[in-house]
Coordinates of C-alpha atoms in Angstrom, one line a residue:
M18 CA 117.3 79.1 91.1
S19 CA 118.4 77.4 87.9
G20 CA 116.5 75.4 85.4
V21 CA 112.8 75.0 84.9
Q22 CA 110.6 74.7 88.1
H23 CA 107.1 73.1 88.4
R24 CA 105.2 74.6 91.4
D25 CA 102.0 73.2 92.8
V26 CA 99.2 75.8 93.4
T27 CA 98.3 75.5 97.1
A28 CA 95.0 76.1 98.8
D29 CA 96.3 79.5 100.0
D30 CA 96.8 80.6 96.4
D31 CA 93.5 79.2 95.0
G32 CA 91.7 81.8 92.9
M33 CA 94.7 84.1 92.7
R34 CA 95.7 85.8 89.5
L35 CA 98.8 84.5 87.9
D36 CA 100.7 87.9 88.0
R37 CA 99.9 88.2 91.7
W38 CA 101.1 84.6 92.2
F39 CA 104.4 85.5 90.7
A40 CA 104.6 88.7 92.7
R41 CA 104.2 86.6 95.9
H42 CA 106.5 83.8 95.1
F43 CA 109.1 85.5 92.8
P44 CA 109.1 89.1 93.8
Q45 CA 112.4 89.7 92.1
L46 CA 110.8 89.1 88.7
G47 CA 109.6 92.4 87.1
F48 CA 106.1 92.6 85.6
A49 CA 107.4 93.5 82.1
R50 CA 109.7 90.5 82.1
L51 CA 106.8 88.2 83.3
Q52 CA 104.6 89.5 80.4
K53 CA 107.3 88.6 77.9
L54 CA 107.8 85.1 79.4
I55 CA 104.0 84.5 79.2
R56 CA 103.8 85.8 75.6
N57 CA 106.6 83.5 74.6
G58 CA 104.8 80.5 76.2
E59 CA 107.6 79.9 78.7
V60 CA 105.1 80.2 81.6
R61 CA 102.4 77.6 81.5
V62 CA 99.7 76.2 83.8
D63 CA 99.0 72.5 83.5
K64 CA 101.0 72.7 80.2
G65 CA 98.5 75.2 78.7
R66 CA 99.3 78.8 77.6
V67 CA 98.1 81.5 80.0
Q68 CA 97.7 85.3 80.5
T69 CA 98.7 87.5 83.4
S70 CA 95.0 87.6 84.5
T71 CA 94.6 83.8 84.5
R72 CA 93.1 82.6 87.8
L73 CA 94.9 79.7 89.4
A74 CA 93.1 76.8 91.1
E75 CA 94.4 74.6 93.9
G76 CA 96.3 71.5 92.5
Q77 CA 97.3 73.1 89.2
I78 CA 101.0 73.1 88.3
V79 CA 102.8 76.3 87.2
R80 CA 105.7 76.0 84.9
V81 CA 108.3 78.6 85.9
P82 CA 111.2 79.1 83.4
P83 CA 114.7 80.0 84.5
I84 CA 114.6 83.6 85.8
D85 CA 118.0 84.0 87.4
D86 CA 119.8 85.5 84.4
P87 CA 121.0 89.0 85.6
D88 CA 119.9 90.4 82.2
T89 CA 116.3 89.3 82.7
V90 CA 115.7 90.0 86.3
R91 CA 115.8 93.0 88.5
A92 CA 117.1 92.3 92.0
F93 CA 114.4 93.0 94.6
K94 CA 115.5 95.4 97.4
P95 CA 113.0 96.2 100.2
N96 CA 112.0 99.9 100.4
L97 CA 113.3 100.9 103.8
E98 CA 110.7 103.7 104.1
D99 CA 107.9 101.1 103.5
V100 CA 109.6 98.7 106.0
R101 CA 109.5 101.4 108.7
F102 CA 105.9 102.3 107.7
L103 CA 104.8 98.6 108.1
K104 CA 106.7 98.1 111.4
D105 CA 105.1 101.1 112.9
L106 CA 101.7 99.4 112.2
I107 CA 102.5 96.1 114.0
L108 CA 100.3 95.4 117.0
Y109 CA 101.4 91.8 117.4
E110 CA 104.1 89.5 115.8
D111 CA 105.3 86.0 116.2
D112 CA 106.9 83.4 113.9
D113 CA 103.6 82.8 112.1
L114 CA 101.8 86.1 111.8
Y115 CA 101.6 89.8 112.0
V116 CA 98.5 91.7 113.3
F117 CA 98.7 95.2 111.8
N118 CA 96.7 98.3 112.6
K119 CA 95.7 99.1 109.0
P120 CA 95.2 102.9 108.5
H121 CA 92.0 104.4 107.2
G122 CA 92.3 105.0 103.5
L123 CA 94.9 102.3 102.7
A124 CA 93.6 99.6 100.4
V125 CA 94.3 96.0 101.4
Q126 CA 94.7 94.8 97.7
G127 CA 95.3 96.5 94.4
G128 CA 92.6 97.3 91.9
S129 CA 91.8 99.8 89.2
G130 CA 93.8 102.9 89.9
T131 CA 95.1 101.6 93.2
V132 CA 98.9 101.7 93.3
R133 CA 99.7 101.6 97.0
H134 CA 98.1 98.8 99.1
M135 CA 99.0 96.4 101.9
D136 CA 99.4 93.4 99.6
G137 CA 102.1 95.3 97.6
L138 CA 103.8 96.8 100.7
L139 CA 104.1 93.3 102.3
K140 CA 106.8 92.2 99.8
N141 CA 109.1 94.5 101.8
L142 CA 108.9 92.1 104.8
P143 CA 109.9 88.7 103.2
N144 CA 110.2 85.6 105.3
K145 CA 113.3 83.5 105.5
A146 CA 112.4 81.8 102.3
G147 CA 112.1 85.2 100.5
E148 CA 108.3 84.9 100.2
A149 CA 106.1 87.9 101.0
P150 CA 103.6 87.6 103.9
R151 CA 100.1 86.6 102.9
L152 CA 96.7 88.2 103.6
V153 CA 94.3 85.8 105.3
H154 CA 91.3 88.2 105.5
R155 CA 90.3 91.6 104.2
L156 CA 89.2 95.0 105.4
D157 CA 87.6 97.7 103.2
R158 CA 90.0 100.5 102.1
D159 CA 88.3 103.0 104.5
T160 CA 87.9 100.6 107.4
S161 CA 90.8 100.8 109.9
G162 CA 92.1 98.4 112.5
C163 CA 93.2 94.8 113.0
L164 CA 94.4 93.0 109.9
V165 CA 95.9 89.5 110.2
V166 CA 98.7 88.6 107.8
A167 CA 100.5 85.1 107.7
K168 CA 104.2 84.9 107.3
T169 CA 104.3 81.4 105.7
A170 CA 102.2 79.1 103.6
A171 CA 101.6 76.8 106.5
A172 CA 100.4 79.7 108.7
A173 CA 98.2 81.0 105.9
K174 CA 96.5 77.6 105.6
H175 CA 95.9 77.5 109.4
F176 CA 94.5 81.1 109.7
G177 CA 92.6 80.8 106.4
S178 CA 90.8 77.8 108.0
V179 CA 90.2 79.8 111.2
F180 CA 88.5 82.6 109.3
R181 CA 86.5 80.2 107.1
S182 CA 85.3 78.3 110.1
R183 CA 84.4 81.5 111.9
S184 CA 86.7 80.6 114.8
A185 CA 88.1 84.2 114.8
R186 CA 86.2 86.6 117.1
K187 CA 86.0 90.0 115.5
I188 CA 84.8 93.2 117.1
Y189 CA 84.2 96.5 115.3
W190 CA 83.4 99.9 116.6
A191 CA 81.3 102.4 114.6
I192 CA 79.6 105.7 114.9
V193 CA 76.2 105.8 113.3
A194 CA 73.5 108.3 112.6
G195 CA 70.6 108.0 114.9
N196 CA 70.0 105.4 117.7
P197 CA 69.5 101.7 116.8
T198 CA 66.1 100.3 117.7
P199 CA 66.2 98.0 119.6
R200 CA 69.4 98.9 121.3
Q201 CA 71.0 95.5 120.5
G202 CA 70.1 92.6 118.4
E203 CA 70.9 90.6 115.3
I204 CA 70.7 91.7 111.6
S205 CA 70.2 88.9 109.2
C206 CA 69.5 89.2 105.5
F207 CA 70.5 88.2 102.0
L208 CA 72.9 90.3 100.0
A209 CA 74.0 90.4 96.4
K210 CA 76.5 92.4 94.4
Q211 CA 75.2 95.1 92.1
A212 CA 77.3 96.9 89.5
T213 CA 77.3 100.7 89.7
T214 CA 79.2 103.5 88.1
D215 CA 81.4 103.7 91.2
G216 CA 82.1 99.9 91.3
E217 CA 80.4 97.0 92.9
Q218 CA 77.8 97.7 95.7
M219 CA 76.0 95.2 97.9
V220 CA 72.2 95.3 98.1
V221 CA 69.6 93.5 100.2
V222 CA 67.7 90.9 98.2
R223 CA 65.3 88.1 98.8
N224 CA 66.4 84.6 99.5
G225 CA 66.9 82.8 96.2
A226 CA 67.6 85.9 94.2
P227 CA 70.6 85.6 91.7
G228 CA 73.9 85.8 93.6
A229 CA 72.2 86.0 97.0
V230 CA 74.3 85.1 100.0
H231 CA 73.2 85.1 103.6
S232 CA 74.7 87.6 106.0
S233 CA 74.5 87.9 109.8
S234 CA 75.8 90.4 112.4
Y235 CA 75.2 91.2 116.0
Y236 CA 75.2 94.8 117.2
S237 CA 75.0 96.6 120.6
T238 CA 74.6 100.3 121.4
T239 CA 77.5 101.2 123.6
D240 CA 76.7 104.9 124.1
T241 CA 74.6 107.7 122.5
A242 CA 74.9 111.4 121.9
S243 CA 71.3 112.6 122.1
R244 CA 69.2 110.9 119.4
R245 CA 71.5 111.9 116.5
F246 CA 74.5 109.6 117.1
A247 CA 75.4 106.3 118.6
W248 CA 78.6 104.4 119.3
V249 CA 77.9 100.9 118.2
T250 CA 79.8 97.7 118.8
L251 CA 79.5 95.2 116.0
K252 CA 80.2 91.5 115.7
P253 CA 80.0 90.0 112.2
V254 CA 79.0 86.3 112.1
T255 CA 79.5 85.9 108.3
G256 CA 82.1 87.9 106.3
R257 CA 80.4 89.4 103.3
T258 CA 81.7 92.4 101.3
H259 CA 80.6 95.7 103.0
Q260 CA 78.5 93.6 105.4
L261 CA 78.5 95.8 108.5
R262 CA 78.0 98.9 106.4
V263 CA 75.0 97.5 104.6
H264 CA 73.5 96.1 107.9
M265 CA 73.7 99.4 109.7
A266 CA 72.1 101.2 106.8
Q267 CA 69.4 98.5 106.7
L268 CA 68.7 99.1 110.3
G269 CA 68.1 102.8 109.5
T270 CA 71.3 104.0 111.3
P271 CA 74.0 104.2 108.6
I272 CA 77.6 104.6 109.5
I273 CA 78.8 108.2 109.5
D274 CA 80.6 109.3 106.3
D275 CA 79.9 106.0 104.4
P276 CA 80.2 107.1 100.8
R277 CA 78.2 104.1 99.5
Y278 CA 75.5 103.3 102.0
F279 CA 74.7 106.5 103.9
N280 CA 71.1 107.1 102.9
I281 CA 69.7 109.9 105.1
E282 CA 68.5 112.8 103.0
N283 CA 69.3 116.4 104.1
W284 CA 71.7 115.2 106.7
Q285 CA 73.5 117.8 108.7
A286 CA 76.7 116.6 110.5
A287 CA 77.6 117.9 113.9
P288 CA 80.5 120.3 114.2
G289 CA 83.9 119.0 115.1
L290 CA 83.5 115.5 113.7
G291 CA 86.4 113.8 111.8
E292 CA 86.2 113.1 108.1
G293 CA 86.1 109.5 106.9
L294 CA 84.2 106.2 107.3
H295 CA 83.6 105.7 111.0
L296 CA 84.2 102.0 111.1
H297 CA 87.1 100.4 113.0
A298 CA 88.2 96.8 113.4
R299 CA 88.8 97.3 117.1
R300 CA 89.6 93.8 118.3
I301 CA 90.4 90.3 117.0
A302 CA 90.9 87.0 119.0
L303 CA 91.9 83.8 117.3
P304 CA 93.7 80.5 118.0
L305 CA 97.3 80.0 117.0
R306 CA 98.8 76.9 115.5
N307 CA 100.3 75.9 118.9
G308 CA 96.9 75.9 120.5
K309 CA 97.3 79.2 122.4
K310 CA 95.0 82.2 121.7
I311 CA 95.7 85.8 121.1
D312 CA 93.4 88.8 121.7
I313 CA 94.6 92.0 120.1
S314 CA 93.1 95.5 120.1
A315 CA 93.8 98.4 117.8
P316 CA 93.6 102.1 118.9
L317 CA 91.2 104.3 117.1
P318 CA 92.3 106.2 114.0
P319 CA 92.7 110.0 114.3
H320 CA 89.5 110.9 112.6
M321 CA 87.4 108.6 114.8
R322 CA 89.1 109.7 118.0
Q323 CA 88.3 113.3 117.0
S324 CA 84.6 112.4 116.6
F325 CA 84.6 110.4 119.9
E326 CA 85.9 113.5 121.7
A327 CA 83.4 115.8 119.8
L328 CA 80.5 113.6 120.8
G329 CA 81.6 112.9 124.4
F330 CA 82.3 109.2 123.8
D331 CA 85.1 107.8 126.0
P332 CA 87.0 105.0 124.1
D333 CA 88.8 104.2 127.3
R334 CA 85.6 103.5 129.2
Y335 CA 85.7 99.9 128.2
D336 CA 88.6 97.6 128.5
A337 CA 88.6 96.0 125.0
Q338 CA 90.3 92.9 126.3
N339 CA 87.6 92.1 128.8
T340 CA 84.4 94.1 128.7
D341 CA 83.7 95.0 125.1
P342 CA 79.8 95.2 125.1
E343 CA 78.3 92.9 122.5
S344 CA 75.3 90.8 121.9
A345 CA 75.6 87.1 122.8
A346 CA 76.3 85.0 119.8

């Protein structure tokens, strides 16, 4: 790269912080150097001065100053340990995308106090143009399973549209406290974000309340262990923050070990259960750009497999490619 560049903000980058935009498109540029360039007014958006936290909008133009001076740039070298870590998580890969089996406890994006996350790790798998792969949907930190990541801007645009249009078929497995009544059905309610000392939390609100958004999920009871536990298959229709966790709590059968939404007083867990949120993105099916479809399943994380064994649930009883039980949508 030489000279000043002017880059258009694409739909895929709409709403992204400026510092994250640079980390995606210019991973070789260190954060301290970026801050200095911004302070000096060398980085601009639509000719205006900016901050690292400035949110970008589709169609804006980012002024990128020359950054190829060896005294002002640190060469980016992939961390081989992180590369191996990511490659061990790959469930499916083609020229357009990865499907990873995201581990329980690994955040998808950075935040306050979060240093290691998928978005940061992905810079270790740059495409042929040197750009980091792009997230096209999200999972909670403590939710494991299928995570779709696009390799290019064109692929990100396609899969972003797939998720926004609800063309992706997502199936989750959960272990909940109690048995859902009825055994299968739909949960539909309005949710809004509420600030707490532990961060944002979703609460059920009336239609028309400030910030209210509609949410809908289908659920089906796959198996039970007496009346204390159930293995539930979930299919989200909308994609709200913490949606499945709130919905199961609203039904009176919260997900085991949910630190935010488990609401049963004096609860006594069964011996032998694994520790951690018992919610797993088991399966995802979605159309590719070439018109074909993929249908990918992720094996259970260790803590959920431990609980399945302790409760007598057989995760191999159902072929996830063909006979995952679910309510008709």
